[in-house]
Amino acid sequence: MSNQNPEQIARDQIDSMLILAGWVVQSKNKVNLAANKGVAVREYQTDAGIADYALFVDKKPVGIIEAKREEAGEQLTAHEEQSKYYAVSKLKYLKNDPLPFVYESTGALTRFTDYRDPKPRSRPVFHFHRPETLSEWFAQPETLRSRLNKIPELDPEGLRPAQIKAIANLEASFKANRPRALIQMATGAGKTFTACTFVYRLLKFARAKRILFLVDTKNLGEQAEQEFLKYQPTDDNRKFTELYNVQRLSSSYIASDSQVCISTIQRLYSILQGKELEESAEEMNPNESSWQKKEPLPVSYSIKNFIEQFDFIIIDECHRSIYNVWQQVLEYYDAFLIGLTATPDKRTFGFFNQNVVSEYTYEESIADGVNVPYNVYTIETEITKNGAKLKAEQYIDKREKLSRKKRWERLDEDYEYKSNKLDKDVVNPNQIRLIIQEFKRALKADIFPDRIEANGEYEVPKTLIFAKTDSHAEDIIAIVREEFGEGNEFCKKVTYNAEDPKSVLNRFRNSWNPRIAVTVDMIATGTDVKPLEVLLFMRDVKSVNYFEQMKGRGTRTIAFDDLQRVTRTAKYTKTHFVIVDAVGAIKSKKTDSRPLERKPSVPLKDLLNAVAIGAQDEDLFLTLANRLLRLDKQLTESEQMKFAELSGGKHINSVVKDLLSAFDPDAIAEKTMALMNEIAVGDRTPALEESAKKQAQSELADLASANFNGELNTYIDNLWKVHEQIIDTINQDRILKSEFDAFSTEKAESVVQDFADYIAANRDEITALSLFYGQPYQRRELTFKMIKEVLERLKLDKPMLAPVYVWEAYAQLEGLRVDSPKNELVALVSLIRRVTGLDQGLTAYDKTVDKNFQTWVFGKQAGALKFTEEQMSWLRMLKDHVVMSFHVELDDLDYTPFDREGGRGRMYQLFGDGMGEIIEELNEALAA
């Protein structure tokens, strides 16, 4: 019979976990330490009492497990003293040293401490470590966390300041034993190069055993592999791959001698499931799919892929990982997690415990010349905005999506379509053609008018067009070639479904042709095409992060010689790029994340891809079964035969039956009974029956999933697309707007005047405003709270006078290309200074503070006084604090970032009794 009391249930579970991890579990009365490399002895006597488990490796004691009932999980850390007490005691019959490896476990929750670590700290682990691992760790003179503390100072050669900061802060985070860290770095600022650098340092100096570089598409994995292949350390003449083995996973096999593994998260999940994954399942980013699972993907322990397999996991483009779905995959390993992203959201910050070791924004990257800014040019047409109507009795074309075969048909009734049906149910060739015609005109007249070659021909800048679907891309390509009067090489498709997309992409980067590339998803994110100068949006995007990544394709800087090699008429290096918005993508409503509830409108392709990556969700299986039943009614005899050929001989109805059976109570009960019949009647228990039920359901789900392979999935998706599109050749489109996004002069003047009037009207009523009209010594009293009150009051009284909006109006009137400030509060201070006459032109407040700071420092050092390097570091921290908080007080020294440098005590050591005077002087000088 199964043990029923909670303590024994927990020990049964712990026994099972230990056995799975390769341990032999023995009773204290039947000890045979030679039975296995790793032996766990229950209830071992120590001179401090009975330890629940003593762990032996190669006959030597190495650790202790303190077992607690599952309900005690919330109190697990409270039992650390007890487990440590056993670990430092003497085991019966032995003269052992203190045991370093200590676990507290309920069977459902396990914590682990290596007491040889500096400042030993327990951490949650998914499972117990293998005996081989503890043996290896036990033999090492220092632990990984000890070695991390001895990583030498970074040599900054060949690195940008933002990269230096990211690596230095990341290593400081490692030394503080922070398990998760986030690097926010603008697209184009060299995230992967930064990762290569700190990976090299972790392998060389911390002697990390293996590091995982995790991506979410095959394309990004290939790019990461190329970065490692060409990476050259500054302290070694050999390339990275001559020093360390890099393996991009294309199967479930992980080489024992690979030190860097590159994998998609889809493949990693399949590996943990013990399954193979077709490469086609890695092409689509799973987190941009319309289908999302409601619960985390289930993960079970795998002895082939043990929790200590990786020391560090780098999660590239981590903003896209849906953490409440993929979280268990990420948390399976006992490893440090490092996130890389340009566009974090709330989930990202939460997952990495708010440990943002480096922030490098797009605006900062522009200021540093790492990236280029962009302008927005809007093309708006009537049909794009409002749709159109076809009247009854009219003859129209209908086209099959897949074969593109056309036929004539007369409409029996009026047909009205909205803009969201364009290029899906309805194609209006004139709407596409008009956008391309206007784009061509705007390129020459407004966007890049100076690109005239020696022969008088206009040279189109390298342009990327975002299309809605492959079918939409085909329509765009045909019209682009016609309207620009060019051949096949001028405009090419770069999608996963295109022929030889890598070759086309390489030519797009490095050759004169193609001038225009059309993509759906392949180069929407992550792909580096430096010569790009125009992005034409002919599809909308609802995800804010995905949209930011798409915009990021144009941000890369490029050397003048490299640009001129592919764009002959370039007269200087790339200074900016232009977003041409033909669908309202810039202004459409966007969300931080996709909703997780099931929707009937989820594309079939997304459902098939979810099954391909191993998801086994009831909603998913039922929805897919329903779609296949509907598809079955449309298939011809030849299509049925092709389906059977690709599915291993199964008819579509059999595949549907398998999907439904996976969660059918009767089918599960029948299979459970068959499994129980294999067990002797006397040995059957409720626990075994429950286990058999789970196994039955899992086997049925595996059987259903096994029907779907890459070829069949593609065939099913194509069959689903065969339904026809209406081709509207009747309604002619017209241009409503074609211009750079900006205020009209009249509107800008009105906004500026309204803002100035509001400030003047409230100058005596709002304390912060009265300080601006005073003298510098009065403005030094300005606080963050005061400015926030002004902003809240402004939003309440004049919601249309948002600081960034007013900033843009001022910038246009003054003819300045000034980057927007870092946030609304900084923008507001800048604007108030402009209105009150403190600044004669629009100037970002941080720039004003920088200038005033330089003047103050120069004045102070004009005489005998010379600040030391550490004093200057403190003064810069104070200056940076004033930029964001507008005022610094003595109490601020007790908080971030000053506390990390020693707080007010350290500042007093540096400046002595003059510390208070320095703070007062800075408040007054910087506010001038």
PDB file of C-alpha atoms in Angstrom, residues 62 98-102 112-121 133-147:
ATOM      1  CA  VAL A  62      28.996  14.805   0.230  1.00  0.00           C
ATOM      2  CA  PRO A  98      31.395  19.360   6.878  1.00  0.00           C
ATOM      3  CA  LEU A  99      29.281  18.266   3.893  1.00  0.00           C
ATOM      4  CA  PRO A 100      28.939  20.995   1.252  1.00  0.00           C
ATOM      5  CA  PHE A 101      25.786  19.982  -0.647  1.00  0.00           C
ATOM      6  CA  VAL A 102      22.567  20.510   1.279  1.00  0.00           C
ATOM      7  CA  PHE A 112      19.815  23.669  -2.662  1.00  0.00           C
ATOM      8  CA  THR A 113      22.828  25.284  -0.992  1.00  0.00           C
ATOM      9  CA  ASP A 114      26.477  24.762  -1.791  1.00  0.00           C
ATOM     10  CA  TYR A 115      28.155  25.772   1.473  1.00  0.00           C
ATOM     11  CA  ARG A 116      31.502  26.262  -0.267  1.00  0.00           C
ATOM     12  CA  ASP A 117      30.081  29.285  -2.123  1.00  0.00           C
ATOM     13  CA  PRO A 118      31.001  32.780  -0.930  1.00  0.00           C
ATOM     14  CA  LYS A 119      28.071  33.882   1.233  1.00  0.00           C
ATOM     15  CA  PRO A 120      26.234  30.558   0.693  1.00  0.00           C
ATOM     16  CA  ARG A 121      22.637  31.143  -0.399  1.00  0.00           C
ATOM     17  CA  THR A 133      27.779  16.356 -11.045  1.00  0.00           C
ATOM     18  CA  LEU A 134      28.261  16.422  -7.273  1.00  0.00           C
ATOM     19  CA  SER A 135      31.398  14.326  -7.737  1.00  0.00           C
ATOM     20  CA  GLU A 136      32.752  16.823 -10.258  1.00  0.00           C
ATOM     21  CA  TRP A 137      31.852  19.811  -8.067  1.00  0.00           C
ATOM     22  CA  PHE A 138      33.293  18.145  -4.963  1.00  0.00           C
ATOM     23  CA  ALA A 139      36.643  17.674  -6.722  1.00  0.00           C
ATOM     24  CA  GLN A 140      36.895  21.320  -7.770  1.00  0.00           C
ATOM     25  CA  PRO A 141      38.970  23.589  -5.508  1.00  0.00           C
ATOM     26  CA  GLU A 142      36.493  26.446  -6.059  1.00  0.00           C
ATOM     27  CA  THR A 143      32.814  26.618  -6.917  1.00  0.00           C
ATOM     28  CA  LEU A 144      31.477  28.424  -9.985  1.00  0.00           C
ATOM     29  CA  ARG A 145      30.243  31.291  -7.807  1.00  0.00           C
ATOM     30  CA  SER A 146      33.674  31.569  -6.222  1.00  0.00           C
ATOM     31  CA  ARG A 147      35.291  31.693  -9.646  1.00  0.00           C
TER      32      ARG A 147
END
